[in-house]
Tab-separated table of C-alpha atoms in Angstrom:
chain	number	residue	atom	x	y	z
Z	937	UNK	CA	102.601	133.254	33.419
Z	938	UNK	CA	102.857	137.049	33.385
Z	939	UNK	CA	102.877	137.078	29.590
Z	940	UNK	CA	99.526	135.256	29.556
Z	941	UNK	CA	97.878	136.951	32.564
Z	942	UNK	CA	98.841	140.502	31.597
Z	943	UNK	CA	97.698	140.014	28.000
Z	944	UNK	CA	94.867	137.532	28.397
Z	945	UNK	CA	92.443	139.746	26.454
Z	946	UNK	CA	94.867	139.958	23.512
Z	947	UNK	CA	95.413	136.194	23.500
Z	948	UNK	CA	91.662	135.582	23.823
Z	949	UNK	CA	90.884	137.807	20.840
Z	950	UNK	CA	93.509	136.054	18.714
Z	951	UNK	CA	92.332	132.615	19.859
Z	952	UNK	CA	88.691	133.392	19.038
Z	953	UNK	CA	89.766	134.850	15.695
Z	954	UNK	CA	91.548	131.607	14.798
Z	955	UNK	CA	88.570	129.523	15.956
Z	956	UNK	CA	86.234	131.630	13.817
Z	957	UNK	CA	88.469	131.298	10.756
Z	958	UNK	CA	88.764	127.543	11.303
Z	959	UNK	CA	85.044	126.923	11.764
Z	960	UNK	CA	83.813	128.988	8.810
Z	961	UNK	CA	86.595	127.840	6.470
Z	962	UNK	CA	85.990	124.196	7.480
Z	963	UNK	CA	82.293	124.460	6.639
Z	964	UNK	CA	83.123	126.017	3.263
Z	965	UNK	CA	85.809	123.385	2.586
Z	966	UNK	CA	83.456	120.505	3.408
Z	967	UNK	CA	80.647	121.873	1.228
Z	968	UNK	CA	82.934	122.572	-1.731
Z	969	UNK	CA	84.808	119.306	-1.185
Z	970	UNK	CA	81.600	117.273	-1.333
Z	971	UNK	CA	80.491	119.221	-4.417
Z	972	UNK	CA	83.806	118.776	-6.242
Z	973	UNK	CA	83.957	115.087	-5.356
Z	974	UNK	CA	80.499	114.741	-6.912
Z	975	UNK	CA	81.757	116.521	-10.023
Z	976	UNK	CA	84.821	114.242	-10.234
Z	977	UNK	CA	82.622	111.125	-10.511
Z	978	UNK	CA	79.725	112.663	-12.453
Z	979	UNK	CA	78.686	111.137	-15.803
Z	980	UNK	CA	78.885	114.607	-17.406
Z	981	UNK	CA	82.306	115.247	-18.936
Z	982	UNK	CA	82.281	119.017	-18.388
Z	983	UNK	CA	81.639	118.557	-14.662
Z	984	UNK	CA	84.455	116.016	-14.363
Z	985	UNK	CA	86.786	118.413	-16.173
Z	986	UNK	CA	85.787	121.325	-13.908
Z	987	UNK	CA	86.375	119.220	-10.791
Z	988	UNK	CA	89.751	118.040	-12.079
Z	989	UNK	CA	90.895	121.597	-12.878
Z	990	UNK	CA	89.682	122.850	-9.465
Z	991	UNK	CA	91.659	120.185	-7.609
Z	992	UNK	CA	94.766	120.402	-9.789
Z	993	UNK	CA	95.056	124.189	-9.582
Z	994	UNK	CA	94.364	124.540	-5.857
Z	995	UNK	CA	96.462	121.585	-4.718
Z	996	UNK	CA	99.461	122.865	-6.667
Z	997	UNK	CA	99.165	126.536	-5.692
Z	998	UNK	CA	101.019	127.740	-2.555
Z	999	UNK	CA	98.483	128.888	0.030
Z	1000	UNK	CA	100.266	132.206	0.533
Z	1001	UNK	CA	99.981	132.921	-3.197
Z	1002	UNK	CA	96.279	132.070	-3.050
Z	1003	UNK	CA	95.851	134.548	-0.192
Z	1004	UNK	CA	97.480	137.247	-2.312
Z	1005	UNK	CA	95.254	136.362	-5.273
Z	1006	UNK	CA	92.053	136.505	-3.216
Z	1007	UNK	CA	92.761	139.380	-0.811
Z	1008	UNK	CA	94.496	141.629	-3.316
Z	1009	UNK	CA	93.137	140.385	-6.649
Z	1010	UNK	CA	89.368	140.186	-6.118
Z	1011	UNK	CA	88.993	143.866	-5.039
Z	1012	UNK	CA	90.435	144.858	-8.431
Z	1013	UNK	CA	87.360	143.232	-10.000
Z	1014	UNK	CA	84.991	145.203	-7.803
Z	1015	UNK	CA	84.489	142.554	-5.108
Z	1016	UNK	CA	85.191	144.362	-1.849
Z	1017	UNK	CA	84.674	142.362	1.350
Z	1018	UNK	CA	86.229	142.354	4.833
Z	1019	UNK	CA	89.692	140.768	4.905
Z	1020	UNK	CA	88.393	138.053	7.238
Z	1021	UNK	CA	85.843	136.956	4.606
Z	1022	UNK	CA	88.563	136.866	1.952
Z	1023	UNK	CA	90.738	134.778	4.303
Z	1024	UNK	CA	87.868	132.316	4.848
Z	1025	UNK	CA	87.390	132.039	1.073
Z	1026	UNK	CA	91.098	131.383	0.501
Z	1027	UNK	CA	91.371	128.801	3.282
Z	1028	UNK	CA	88.078	127.100	2.420
Z	1029	UNK	CA	88.727	126.826	-1.317
Z	1030	UNK	CA	92.301	125.618	-0.824
Z	1031	UNK	CA	91.301	122.936	1.689
Z	1032	UNK	CA	88.291	121.843	-0.399
Z	1033	UNK	CA	90.676	120.363	-2.989
Z	1034	UNK	CA	92.139	118.014	-0.362
Z	1035	UNK	CA	88.688	117.169	1.039
Z	1036	UNK	CA	87.559	116.353	-2.508
Z	1037	UNK	CA	90.417	113.921	-3.098
Z	1038	UNK	CA	89.879	112.259	0.282
Z	1039	UNK	CA	86.211	111.759	-0.544
Z	1040	UNK	CA	86.986	110.524	-4.050
Z	1041	UNK	CA	89.290	107.893	-2.584
Z	1042	UNK	CA	86.435	106.901	-0.282
Z	1043	UNK	CA	84.004	106.718	-3.197
Z	1044	UNK	CA	86.386	104.316	-4.931
Z	1045	UNK	CA	86.149	101.961	-1.946
Z	1046	UNK	CA	82.360	101.616	-2.313
Z	1047	UNK	CA	81.588	98.450	-4.345
Z	1048	UNK	CA	80.287	99.235	-7.841
Z	1049	UNK	CA	77.381	96.916	-7.193
Z	1050	UNK	CA	75.979	99.430	-4.720
Z	1051	UNK	CA	75.568	102.049	-7.430
Z	1052	UNK	CA	74.301	99.544	-9.969
Z	1053	UNK	CA	71.688	98.298	-7.513
Z	1054	UNK	CA	70.541	101.857	-6.844
Z	1055	UNK	CA	70.229	102.608	-10.564
Z	1056	UNK	CA	68.306	99.380	-11.113
Z	1057	UNK	CA	65.774	100.687	-8.591
Z	1058	UNK	CA	65.282	103.792	-10.720
Z	1059	UNK	CA	67.384	106.206	-8.661
Z	1060	UNK	CA	69.044	109.098	-10.474
Z	1061	UNK	CA	72.787	109.773	-10.326
Z	1062	UNK	CA	72.347	112.511	-7.712
Z	1063	UNK	CA	70.126	110.268	-5.586
Z	1064	UNK	CA	72.557	107.353	-5.872
Z	1065	UNK	CA	75.470	109.568	-4.913
Z	1066	UNK	CA	73.817	111.381	-2.000
Z	1067	UNK	CA	71.848	108.487	-0.527
Z	1068	UNK	CA	73.983	105.412	-1.273
Z	1069	UNK	CA	77.577	106.246	-2.202
Z	1070	UNK	CA	78.655	109.371	-0.278
Z	1071	UNK	CA	77.390	108.228	3.162
Z	1072	UNK	CA	79.450	105.034	2.815
Z	1073	UNK	CA	82.440	106.912	1.403
Z	1074	UNK	CA	82.395	109.432	4.260
Z	1075	UNK	CA	82.562	106.652	6.846
Z	1076	UNK	CA	85.838	105.404	5.371
Z	1077	UNK	CA	87.525	108.825	5.119
Z	1078	UNK	CA	86.736	110.331	8.528
Z	1079	UNK	CA	90.418	110.197	9.704
Z	1080	UNK	CA	91.942	111.895	6.610
Z	1081	UNK	CA	89.260	114.590	6.623
Z	1082	UNK	CA	90.006	115.237	10.295
Z	1083	UNK	CA	93.724	115.541	9.520
Z	1084	UNK	CA	92.953	117.943	6.670
Z	1085	UNK	CA	90.886	120.212	8.933
Z	1086	UNK	CA	93.656	120.179	11.545
Z	1087	UNK	CA	96.008	121.380	8.806
Z	1088	UNK	CA	93.468	124.085	7.944
Z	1089	UNK	CA	93.515	125.342	11.550
Z	1090	UNK	CA	97.302	125.670	11.417
Z	1091	UNK	CA	97.232	127.231	7.933
Z	1092	UNK	CA	94.962	129.984	9.270
Z	1093	UNK	CA	98.116	131.564	10.738
Z	1094	UNK	CA	98.853	132.962	7.260
Z	1095	UNK	CA	95.820	135.251	7.602
Z	1096	UNK	CA	97.675	137.287	10.247
Z	1097	UNK	CA	100.003	138.627	7.560
Z	1098	UNK	CA	96.948	140.184	5.854
Z	1099	UNK	CA	95.634	142.189	8.827
Z	1100	UNK	CA	93.229	139.467	9.961
Z	1101	UNK	CA	92.941	139.025	13.719
Z	1102	UNK	CA	94.176	135.536	14.607
Z	1103	UNK	CA	96.294	133.818	17.229
Z	1104	UNK	CA	99.778	133.930	15.698
Z	1105	UNK	CA	99.446	137.645	14.987
Z	1106	UNK	CA	99.377	138.436	18.717
Z	1107	UNK	CA	103.150	138.045	18.873
Z	1108	UNK	CA	103.569	141.327	16.966
Z	1109	UNK	CA	101.630	143.317	19.578
Z	1110	UNK	CA	103.385	141.669	22.521
Z	1111	UNK	CA	106.820	142.007	20.904
Z	1112	UNK	CA	106.252	145.745	20.490
Z	1113	UNK	CA	105.306	145.938	24.181
Z	1114	UNK	CA	108.592	144.308	25.139
Z	1115	UNK	CA	107.333	140.936	26.368
Z	1116	UNK	CA	109.511	137.833	26.183
Z	1117	UNK	CA	109.050	136.511	22.646
Z	1118	UNK	CA	109.823	132.902	23.636
Z	1119	UNK	CA	107.006	132.740	26.201
Z	1120	UNK	CA	104.719	134.559	23.792
Z	1121	UNK	CA	105.191	131.777	21.249
Z	1122	UNK	CA	104.796	129.127	23.956
Z	1123	UNK	CA	101.302	130.410	24.800
Z	1124	UNK	CA	100.455	130.777	21.118
Z	1125	UNK	CA	101.474	127.129	20.634
Z	1126	UNK	CA	99.245	126.132	23.564
Z	1127	UNK	CA	96.337	127.918	21.893
Z	1128	UNK	CA	96.855	126.051	18.619
Z	1129	UNK	CA	97.229	122.807	20.559
Z	1130	UNK	CA	93.839	123.347	22.177
Z	1131	UNK	CA	92.209	123.910	18.780
Z	1132	UNK	CA	93.861	120.957	17.041
Z	1133	UNK	CA	93.238	118.553	19.934
Z	1134	UNK	CA	89.580	119.583	19.938
Z	1135	UNK	CA	89.262	118.825	16.220
Z	1136	UNK	CA	91.085	115.533	16.754
Z	1137	UNK	CA	88.722	114.585	19.596
Z	1138	UNK	CA	85.654	115.378	17.469
Z	1139	UNK	CA	86.840	113.209	14.592
Z	1140	UNK	CA	87.939	110.408	16.913
Z	1141	UNK	CA	84.384	110.385	18.246
Z	1142	UNK	CA	82.958	110.381	14.700
Z	1143	UNK	CA	85.272	107.538	13.733
Z	1144	UNK	CA	84.218	105.462	16.752
Z	1145	UNK	CA	80.563	106.224	16.045
Z	1146	UNK	CA	80.416	105.848	12.263
Z	1147	UNK	CA	83.848	104.763	11.033
Z	1148	UNK	CA	84.393	101.555	9.101
Z	1149	UNK	CA	85.693	98.767	11.345
Z	1150	UNK	CA	89.202	97.689	10.320
C-alpha cells in the first residue's frame, strides 16, 4: 500500500489523464464513426470511396505509427497543438474506423423495407438514415461499440511515450524514485480496471435499456 499512499497524487494525475484521453477520444471516435458509416452507405460514389479509404487505411495502420504521424508529422505542416490534443486526434481517428464498421454491420441488419418505406413518405437520404436506420442500427451494435471503447481506453497507454500525462507513464517516475516496480504496475492495472469496468457498466446499462432482445 505504501506505493499507492506515498504517491497517490502521481497516480491520481495519471488516472485523470487517462480518463480525459478516453472521454475526448471516445466522443471524437463516435462522431467520426457515425459520419463514416453514413458515407459508407451513401448513394454518392465519392462519399462511399472516401469512407472506404478512411476505414481501410486506419484499420490497417499500427496505432503507434499513427501517433508518430500525427504528433510528429502535423507540426511540420504548421499545425502546432498540445501533445494531448494530438493524442486525442490519433486515438479518436483510429478508433472511428472500428466504430464505423460496427455501425455498418448494424445498418445491414435493418430490413431494407424500412428505408424504402421512409423514402416512399418523401424523406431524404439523410433523414432516412438519421431518423429511421441509424437508431435501429445502434441498438444492435451497443456491445461491440462498448468493446471498442474499452480497447480505446487501453490503447491510450501509447500516449505516455509521447510526453502525454496518463496512467501507465507513472511507472517511469516511481521507478526513478526507487519504488517496487511490480507493485507500481499492480496499482496501474487497478486504475485501468476501474476505467474499463466503468465503460462496461455503462454499455451494459445501455444494452439493457435499448439493446435488441435476442
